[in-house]
Short mmCIF file of C-alpha atoms in Angstrom, two decimals:
data_model
loop_
_atom_site.label_atom_id
_atom_site.label_comp_id
_atom_site.label_asym_id
_atom_site.label_seq_id
_atom_site.Cartn_x
_atom_site.Cartn_y
_atom_site.Cartn_z
CA MET P 198 -0.04 -0.12 0.06
CA ASN P 199 1.41 3.32 -1.00
CA PHE P 200 1.37 6.48 0.84
CA VAL P 201 -1.69 7.94 -0.48
CA GLU P 202 -3.65 4.72 -0.30
CA GLU P 203 -2.40 4.54 3.43
CA LEU P 204 -3.83 8.01 4.30
CA LYS P 205 -7.14 6.95 2.45
CA TRP P 206 -7.54 3.76 4.69
CA ARG P 207 -6.58 5.58 7.83
CA GLY P 208 -9.09 8.45 7.26
CA MET P 209 -6.29 10.92 6.98
CA LEU P 210 -7.02 12.21 3.48
CA HIS P 211 -9.22 15.32 2.73
CA GLN P 212 -8.13 16.90 -0.28
CA MET P 213 -5.25 16.46 -2.93
CA MET P 214 -4.29 18.22 -6.16
CA PRO P 215 -4.54 16.12 -9.50
CA GLY P 216 -1.42 14.20 -10.13
CA THR P 217 -0.58 13.56 -6.33
CA GLN P 218 -1.48 9.90 -6.52
CA GLU P 219 0.51 9.41 -9.59
CA LEU P 220 3.52 11.03 -7.77
CA PHE P 221 3.79 8.54 -5.26
CA ASP P 222 3.02 5.54 -8.14
CA LYS P 223 6.19 6.21 -9.75
CA GLY P 224 8.08 4.34 -7.10
CA GLU P 225 10.47 7.19 -6.38
CA MET P 226 11.47 9.11 -2.85
CA VAL P 227 9.03 11.86 -2.51
CA THR P 228 10.21 14.79 -0.40
CA ALA P 229 7.09 16.52 1.59
CA TYR P 230 6.66 18.92 4.42
CA VAL P 231 4.28 20.15 6.79
CA GLY P 232 4.50 23.48 8.34
CA ILE P 233 3.94 23.95 12.15
CA ASP P 234 3.45 27.40 13.74
CA PRO P 235 5.86 27.90 16.72
CA THR P 236 3.51 30.00 18.82
CA ALA P 237 3.92 27.87 21.86
CA ASP P 238 7.02 25.79 23.35
CA SER P 239 4.92 22.62 22.76
CA LEU P 240 2.67 20.90 20.22
CA HIS P 241 -0.55 19.88 21.34
CA ILE P 242 -2.61 16.87 20.18
CA GLY P 243 -4.37 19.16 17.48
CA HIS P 244 -1.04 19.21 15.65
CA LEU P 245 -0.66 15.16 15.63
CA CYS P 246 -2.48 14.72 12.41
CA GLY P 247 -0.14 16.57 10.48
CA VAL P 248 2.99 15.04 12.63
CA MET P 249 1.44 11.56 11.85
CA MET P 250 1.08 12.19 8.12
CA LEU P 251 4.99 12.97 8.28
CA ARG P 252 5.49 9.69 10.21
CA HIS P 253 3.69 7.71 7.86
CA LEU P 254 5.50 9.25 4.88
CA GLN P 255 8.89 8.42 6.42
CA GLN P 256 7.56 4.67 7.09
CA ALA P 257 6.50 4.38 3.42
CA GLY P 258 10.27 5.41 2.54
CA HIS P 259 9.60 8.93 1.61
CA LYS P 260 11.56 12.09 3.08
CA PRO P 261 9.65 14.21 5.63
CA LEU P 262 10.46 17.98 6.11
CA ALA P 263 9.28 19.56 9.41
CA LEU P 264 9.02 23.27 8.67
CA VAL P 265 9.14 25.44 11.72
CA GLY P 266 7.58 28.85 11.02
CA GLY P 267 10.10 31.02 12.93
CA ALA P 268 9.33 34.00 10.29
CA THR P 269 5.70 33.17 9.63
CA GLY P 270 5.00 32.83 13.32
CA MET P 271 5.87 36.46 13.89
CA ILE P 272 3.01 37.53 11.95
CA GLY P 273 0.19 34.81 12.43
CA ASP P 274 -2.01 32.86 9.86
CA PRO P 275 -5.57 34.20 9.52
CA SER P 276 -6.99 30.56 8.49
CA GLY P 277 -9.45 29.82 10.87
CA LYS P 278 -9.34 32.50 12.86
CA SER P 279 -11.38 35.80 13.58
CA GLN P 280 -8.65 37.69 15.69
CA GLU P 281 -5.24 39.00 14.71
CA ARG P 282 -2.54 36.84 16.88
CA ASN P 283 -0.15 38.36 19.18
CA LEU P 284 3.22 38.59 17.65
CA LEU P 285 6.23 36.96 19.31
CA THR P 286 9.93 37.87 19.94
CA GLU P 287 12.74 36.15 18.19
CA GLU P 288 14.19 34.70 21.26
CA THR P 289 10.60 33.30 22.28
CA LEU P 290 10.43 31.76 18.95
CA ARG P 291 14.01 30.28 19.08
CA HIS P 292 13.17 28.93 22.35
CA ASN P 293 9.70 27.32 21.00
CA VAL P 294 11.42 25.81 17.86
CA GLU P 295 14.05 24.13 20.15
CA CYS P 296 11.53 22.48 22.35
CA ILE P 297 9.26 21.48 19.18
CA LYS P 298 12.09 19.54 17.69
CA LYS P 299 12.71 17.38 20.69
CA GLN P 300 9.11 16.44 20.67
CA LEU P 301 9.09 15.74 16.84
CA SER P 302 12.02 13.27 17.12
CA HIS P 303 9.60 11.10 19.29
CA PHE P 304 7.88 10.54 15.79
CA LEU P 305 10.45 11.16 13.15
CA ASP P 306 13.94 9.83 12.72
CA PHE P 307 16.20 12.95 12.31
CA GLU P 308 19.39 10.80 13.33
CA SER P 309 19.90 8.18 10.64
CA ASP P 310 22.03 8.54 7.53
CA ALA P 311 19.24 7.04 5.29
CA PRO P 312 18.26 9.00 2.23
CA ASN P 313 14.91 9.50 3.94
CA ALA P 314 16.08 11.00 7.21
CA ALA P 315 13.81 13.60 8.52
CA GLU P 316 14.72 17.44 8.50
CA LEU P 317 13.76 20.28 10.51
CA VAL P 318 13.74 23.49 8.71
CA ASN P 319 13.08 26.92 10.02
CA ASN P 320 11.76 29.49 7.43
CA TYR P 321 13.38 32.20 9.45
CA ASP P 322 16.90 30.97 8.15
CA TRP P 323 15.85 32.12 4.41
CA MET P 324 13.54 35.06 5.44
CA LYS P 325 15.54 37.05 8.02
CA ASN P 326 17.79 38.72 5.15
CA PHE P 327 15.04 39.01 2.60
CA THR P 328 14.14 42.67 2.38
CA PHE P 329 10.67 44.01 1.73
CA LEU P 330 11.76 45.51 -1.58
CA ASP P 331 13.23 42.21 -2.70
CA PHE P 332 10.18 40.40 -1.46
CA ALA P 333 7.74 42.81 -3.34
CA ARG P 334 9.89 42.71 -6.71
CA GLU P 335 10.58 38.86 -6.67
CA ILE P 336 7.49 37.30 -5.06
CA GLY P 337 4.64 39.86 -4.81
CA LYS P 338 4.53 40.57 -8.56
CA ARG P 339 3.89 36.82 -9.42
CA ILE P 340 0.52 36.44 -7.53
CA THR P 341 -2.31 38.91 -8.17
CA VAL P 342 -4.41 40.65 -5.31
CA ASN P 343 -7.62 39.01 -7.17
CA TYR P 344 -6.10 35.32 -6.74
CA MET P 345 -5.28 36.28 -2.83
CA MET P 346 -8.67 37.81 -2.47
CA ALA P 347 -10.67 34.60 -3.68
CA LYS P 348 -9.16 32.63 -0.97
CA ASP P 349 -11.59 31.43 1.60
CA SER P 350 -9.65 32.38 4.85
CA VAL P 351 -9.40 35.96 3.34
CA LYS P 352 -13.07 36.24 2.31
CA ARG P 353 -14.33 35.40 5.51
CA ARG P 354 -12.22 37.59 7.40
CA LEU P 355 -13.18 40.56 4.95
CA ASN P 356 -16.78 39.76 5.17
CA GLY P 357 -17.31 40.60 8.66
CA GLU P 358 -16.06 37.60 10.89
CA ALA P 359 -13.34 39.95 12.33
CA GLN P 360 -14.30 43.06 14.12
CA ASP P 361 -11.24 44.94 12.80
CA GLY P 362 -11.00 43.47 9.12
CA MET P 363 -7.76 42.11 8.28
CA SER P 364 -4.26 43.70 8.55
CA PHE P 365 -1.95 43.65 5.52
CA THR P 366 0.53 41.73 7.45
CA GLU P 367 -1.92 38.77 7.96
CA PHE P 368 -3.01 39.46 4.13
CA THR P 369 0.59 38.52 3.01
CA TYR P 370 0.73 35.38 5.00
CA GLN P 371 -0.23 33.22 2.05
CA LEU P 372 2.50 34.82 0.09
CA LEU P 373 5.14 34.03 2.79
CA GLN P 374 3.71 30.52 3.07
CA GLY P 375 4.03 30.17 -0.74
CA TYR P 376 7.57 31.46 -1.02
CA ASP P 377 8.43 28.48 1.69
CA PHE P 378 7.17 26.12 -0.84
CA LEU P 379 9.09 27.78 -3.45
CA HIS P 380 12.17 27.79 -1.41
CA LEU P 381 12.06 24.05 -0.38
CA TYR P 382 11.22 23.32 -3.84
CA GLN P 383 14.42 24.73 -5.23
CA GLU P 384 16.72 23.84 -2.30
CA LYS P 385 15.53 20.45 -1.18
CA GLY P 386 13.69 19.01 -4.12
CA CYS P 387 10.32 19.41 -2.00
CA ARG P 388 7.42 18.23 -4.33
CA LEU P 389 4.33 18.26 -1.84
CA GLN P 390 3.18 20.26 0.99
CA MET P 391 0.65 18.83 3.37
CA GLY P 392 -1.39 20.19 6.10
CA GLY P 393 -4.95 20.56 7.75
CA SER P 394 -7.88 21.32 5.41
CA ASP P 395 -7.91 24.84 6.64
CA GLN P 396 -4.47 25.21 4.90
CA TRP P 397 -5.56 24.38 1.32
CA GLY P 398 -5.57 28.10 0.23
CA ASN P 399 -2.28 28.75 1.66
CA ILE P 400 -0.72 25.54 0.08
CA THR P 401 -2.19 26.01 -3.34
CA THR P 402 -0.91 29.63 -3.53
CA GLY P 403 2.55 27.82 -2.88
CA THR P 404 1.78 25.51 -6.02
CA GLU P 405 0.89 28.33 -8.07
CA LEU P 406 3.78 30.45 -7.13
CA ILE P 407 6.21 27.77 -7.98
CA ARG P 408 4.49 27.46 -11.41
CA ARG P 409 4.60 31.05 -12.00
CA THR P 410 8.03 31.44 -11.13
CA LEU P 411 9.70 28.57 -12.70
CA GLY P 412 7.37 27.55 -15.48
CA THR P 413 4.58 24.95 -15.98
CA GLU P 414 6.95 22.01 -16.09
CA ALA P 415 7.96 22.84 -12.57
CA GLU P 416 5.20 20.29 -10.92
CA ALA P 417 4.23 20.75 -7.06
CA PHE P 418 1.38 19.28 -5.33
CA ALA P 419 -0.92 19.91 -2.46
CA LEU P 420 -2.46 17.20 0.15
CA THR P 421 -4.71 17.86 3.32
CA CYS P 422 -5.97 15.89 6.19
CA PRO P 423 -9.35 16.32 7.76
CA LEU P 424 -9.50 18.72 10.70
CA ILE P 425 -10.29 16.16 13.48
CA THR P 426 -13.31 16.52 15.61
CA LYS P 427 -15.14 14.67 18.29
CA ALA P 428 -18.27 12.65 17.78
CA ASP P 429 -20.30 15.87 18.64
CA GLY P 430 -18.50 17.88 16.14
CA LYS P 431 -16.56 19.96 18.62
CA LYS P 432 -12.88 20.90 18.43
CA PHE P 433 -10.60 17.72 18.86
CA GLY P 434 -8.08 17.82 21.89
CA LYS P 435 -9.74 20.38 24.11
CA THR P 436 -10.78 19.68 27.54
CA GLU P 437 -12.26 21.79 30.24
CA GLN P 438 -8.75 22.78 31.48
CA GLY P 439 -7.80 23.73 27.71
CA ASN P 440 -5.23 22.03 25.31
CA VAL P 441 -3.75 18.61 25.72
CA TRP P 442 -0.48 19.17 25.35
CA LEU P 443 2.69 16.97 24.58
CA ASP P 444 4.73 18.67 27.18
CA ARG P 445 4.56 16.65 30.44
CA GLU P 446 4.72 19.99 32.68
CA ARG P 447 1.49 21.30 30.77
CA THR P 448 -0.26 18.04 30.68
CA SER P 449 1.17 15.11 32.58
CA PRO P 450 1.36 11.81 31.03
CA TYR P 451 -1.38 10.56 33.48
CA GLN P 452 -3.82 13.40 32.29
CA PHE P 453 -2.69 12.77 28.74
CA TYR P 454 -3.36 8.76 28.96
CA GLN P 455 -6.84 9.62 30.49
CA PHE P 456 -7.80 11.91 27.72
CA TRP P 457 -7.49 8.86 24.96
CA LEU P 458 -8.66 6.38 27.51
CA ASN P 459 -12.15 8.35 28.00
CA VAL P 460 -12.71 9.14 24.12
CA GLY P 461 -16.08 7.52 22.95
CA ASP P 462 -16.32 4.21 21.01
CA GLU P 463 -16.99 6.08 17.65
CA GLU P 464 -13.97 8.18 18.13
CA ALA P 465 -11.72 5.50 19.17
CA GLU P 466 -12.23 3.56 15.97
CA ARG P 467 -11.30 6.72 14.17
CA TYR P 468 -8.39 7.86 16.22
CA ILE P 469 -6.63 4.54 16.58
CA LYS P 470 -6.26 4.77 12.62
CA ILE P 471 -5.08 8.16 12.67
CA PHE P 472 -2.74 8.53 15.84
CA THR P 473 -1.10 5.03 15.95
CA SER P 474 1.13 3.33 13.37
CA LEU P 475 -0.39 -0.09 14.18
CA PRO P 476 -0.99 -2.32 11.05
CA HIS P 477 -4.22 -2.66 9.33
CA ASP P 478 -4.78 -6.15 10.36
CA GLU P 479 -4.34 -5.57 14.22
CA ILE P 480 -6.40 -2.56 14.02
CA GLU P 481 -9.37 -4.47 12.24
CA ARG P 482 -8.80 -7.27 15.14
CA LEU P 483 -8.99 -4.74 17.89
CA ILE P 484 -12.19 -2.98 16.42
CA GLU P 485 -13.96 -6.32 15.87
CA GLU P 486 -12.70 -7.18 19.64
CA HIS P 487 -13.99 -3.98 20.99
CA ARG P 488 -17.43 -4.16 19.17
CA ALA P 489 -18.06 -7.63 20.55
CA ASP P 490 -17.58 -6.36 24.16
CA PRO P 491 -17.47 -2.36 24.19
CA GLY P 492 -17.53 -2.64 28.20
CA ARG P 493 -13.88 -3.80 28.24
CA ARG P 494 -12.82 -0.61 26.32
CA VAL P 495 -10.24 -2.51 24.38
CA LEU P 496 -9.88 0.25 21.91
CA GLN P 497 -9.47 3.06 24.05
CA LYS P 498 -6.80 1.13 26.16
CA ARG P 499 -4.78 0.17 23.24
CA LEU P 500 -5.14 3.77 21.88
CA GLY P 501 -4.08 5.28 25.20
CA GLU P 502 -1.22 2.88 25.42
CA GLU P 503 0.14 3.48 21.86
CA VAL P 504 -0.26 7.32 22.00
CA THR P 505 1.00 7.65 25.40
CA CYS P 506 4.34 5.45 24.67
CA LEU P 507 5.07 7.42 21.40
CA VAL P 508 4.86 10.77 22.95
CA HIS P 509 6.11 10.16 26.28
CA SER P 510 7.65 6.89 27.27
CA ARG P 511 6.81 2.99 27.84
CA GLU P 512 7.74 3.77 31.75
CA ASP P 513 5.41 7.03 31.69
CA TYR P 514 2.65 4.75 30.31
CA GLU P 515 2.90 2.02 33.17
CA MET P 516 2.86 4.96 35.69
CA ALA P 517 -0.45 6.39 34.13
CA LEU P 518 -1.77 2.84 33.87
CA GLU P 519 -0.82 2.23 37.66
CA ALA P 520 -2.48 5.57 38.40
CA THR P 521 -5.76 4.61 36.57
CA ASN P 522 -5.88 1.35 38.58
CA ILE P 523 -5.68 3.39 42.23
CA LEU P 524 -9.19 4.71 41.69
CA PHE P 525 -10.90 2.07 39.47
CA GLY P 526 -8.93 -1.15 40.34
CA LYS P 527 -7.12 -3.00 43.09
CA ALA P 528 -4.20 -0.96 43.99
CA THR P 529 -1.65 -1.06 46.96
CA LYS P 530 0.40 1.34 49.04
CA GLU P 531 3.25 0.40 46.81
CA SER P 532 1.46 1.80 43.84
CA LEU P 533 0.91 5.03 45.35
CA LEU P 534 4.64 5.11 46.31
CA LYS P 535 5.42 4.74 42.71
CA LEU P 536 3.71 7.96 41.59
CA ASP P 537 5.47 11.23 41.34
CA GLU P 538 3.89 14.08 43.04
CA GLN P 539 2.14 15.66 40.06
CA THR P 540 0.58 12.10 39.08
CA LEU P 541 -0.61 11.86 42.46
CA LEU P 542 -2.21 15.19 42.49
CA ASP P 543 -3.79 14.44 39.19
CA VAL P 544 -5.09 11.13 40.15
CA PHE P 545 -7.01 12.65 43.10
CA ALA P 546 -7.84 16.08 41.53
CA GLY P 547 -11.42 15.58 41.56
CA VAL P 548 -11.78 14.24 45.43
CA PRO P 549 -12.46 16.37 48.41
CA HIS P 550 -9.28 17.87 49.68
CA TYR P 551 -8.17 19.27 52.95
CA GLU P 552 -5.20 20.98 54.28
CA VAL P 553 -4.13 20.47 57.77
CA GLU P 554 -1.35 21.92 59.73
CA ARG P 555 1.44 19.36 60.61
CA GLU P 556 1.22 19.43 64.22
CA LYS P 557 -2.39 18.48 63.95
CA ALA P 558 -1.81 15.65 61.80
CA VAL P 559 1.43 13.80 62.75
CA GLY P 560 1.13 12.03 66.27
CA ALA P 561 -2.82 12.49 66.06
CA LYS P 562 -5.40 9.78 66.33
CA ALA P 563 -6.87 8.72 62.90
CA VAL P 564 -10.54 9.15 64.51
CA ASP P 565 -9.42 12.65 65.30
CA LEU P 566 -7.86 13.78 62.08
CA LEU P 567 -10.44 12.21 59.78
CA ALA P 568 -13.83 13.03 61.80
CA GLU P 569 -12.79 16.22 63.77
CA THR P 570 -9.99 18.18 62.16
CA THR P 571 -11.37 17.24 58.62
CA SER P 572 -14.75 16.11 57.67
CA CYS P 573 -13.76 13.12 55.93
CA PHE P 574 -16.39 11.25 58.09
CA ALA P 575 -19.47 12.85 59.52
CA SER P 576 -18.69 11.86 63.15
CA LYS P 577 -16.32 9.75 65.22
CA GLY P 578 -18.84 7.03 65.87
CA GLU P 579 -19.46 6.60 62.04
CA MET P 580 -15.82 6.15 61.41
CA ARG P 581 -15.54 3.88 64.38
CA LYS P 582 -18.08 1.51 62.91
CA LEU P 583 -16.87 1.53 59.41
CA THR P 584 -13.36 0.74 60.58
CA GLN P 585 -14.54 -2.07 62.84
CA GLY P 586 -16.03 -3.37 59.42
CA GLY P 587 -12.85 -2.94 57.39
CA GLY P 588 -14.32 -0.04 55.45
CA VAL P 589 -11.60 2.69 56.45
CA SER P 590 -8.01 2.80 54.81
CA ILE P 591 -5.09 5.22 54.63
CA ASN P 592 -2.91 5.24 51.73
CA LYS P 593 -4.67 1.87 50.39
CA GLU P 594 -3.98 -0.14 53.49
CA LYS P 595 -7.09 -1.18 55.81
CA LEU P 596 -7.05 0.84 59.24
CA ALA P 597 -6.84 -1.69 61.96
CA GLN P 598 -7.73 0.73 64.86
CA PHE P 599 -9.96 3.72 64.69
CA ASP P 600 -7.53 5.47 67.15
CA GLN P 601 -4.30 4.55 65.26
CA ILE P 602 -1.53 7.11 65.35
CA ILE P 603 -0.58 9.04 62.22
CA THR P 604 3.11 9.12 61.97
CA GLU P 605 5.55 10.98 59.45
CA ALA P 606 5.97 7.46 57.74
CA ASP P 607 2.49 7.67 56.72
CA LEU P 608 2.82 10.74 54.75
CA LEU P 609 3.25 10.17 50.84
CA ASP P 610 6.15 12.54 49.57
CA GLY P 611 6.18 13.80 53.30
CA LYS P 612 3.11 15.66 53.15
CA TYR P 613 -0.06 13.64 51.52
CA LEU P 614 -2.66 11.18 53.11
CA ILE P 615 -5.15 9.39 51.04
CA ALA P 616 -7.99 8.57 53.11
CA GLN P 617 -10.53 5.96 51.67
CA GLN P 618 -14.09 5.38 52.88
CA GLY P 619 -15.45 1.86 51.30
CA LYS P 620 -14.49 1.24 47.67
CA LYS P 621 -14.99 4.50 45.84
CA LYS P 622 -14.89 7.35 48.27
CA TYR P 623 -11.62 9.23 48.65
CA PHE P 624 -10.16 12.16 50.28
CA LEU P 625 -7.00 13.76 49.78
CA ILE P 626 -5.44 15.38 52.98
CA ILE P 627 -2.53 17.79 52.51
CA VAL P 628 -0.24 18.28 55.46
CA LYS P 629 1.15 21.93 55.56
#
């Protein structure tokens, strides 16, 4: 199965220019690129479809270029947006580019000496010394304003979607992106630009610029993937807390794994094709197994495993799995001790929290701490009764005596206690 057929099967092909299929049918190595806007120092999962296109491209024997828009990131792309973006400093952009390359290396092979080793390119490198006058003479004259005005991203902004219209800076964005394609065509032999479906207008401007600059024999192509949405049509990758990031400091591996674990059945069937490199027969087997018993959530679990291992590591996945089992499975104190502080806080983010001064916790009787200092239990009598029935646990260990003394050794990370009433009712006590 060639690259285009692979994308079709995985539901990752939205639109392509005539001749793109034939380009891959020739059996030669194709160089293609995807542009990434470095407006943050981390990618989020909204970027993943484009990144996975590059991954599938490389796995099919072709050469991927990841273009980080150090220059265009200073301007902001109007596609799909109703407000103009804040401009970033050169220093911030340089930092963002470094962080993004590190994340991309989880998906692409940049280091090998293979002909199709991935490359990271930054359009700031070829734009920084390009004067405005040179750009206007060499590039601006190639594309008419009429052509640029016909693009949907421009028309929407000019027809009232934006309160303040559209600045000249943003209007020129498609020319700058088009010049990137021309530059990579000439310097890297890049024949194809890929991106999300909202990028179609910008990408085809690039193919037109190549044709008008180099002549009709210069063939360049465009291919887009669909914008991924949830089953209800809402934006993919957003939670109540915002974006799901690839950076562990912004979204912990546990939260990341939970996102995939909690997608719906219909979404899981789509996402496992798009966001993993699992082969067709294995994906079909997983879908069949899942449909036979949806309650086991076979697809969601495998999806979460594959993507968490790819973005983070096998160790991070195993910690996320351990953390998941703490609330929903049979876990022990050892399970709690394996968690780092952030994961522990993520796991118990939704349970009642109590902050207690250290002198009121360490050395106190459990019954006083849980029924008086805090309100984990309605009364000492209730706690005493539940303890006698084996229904009270501290840090996943059943409390033998209701008046057991809490010691420093009981504190997780030196400051946390997890109290549990029955099987599913948890409390987090933070000892200050």
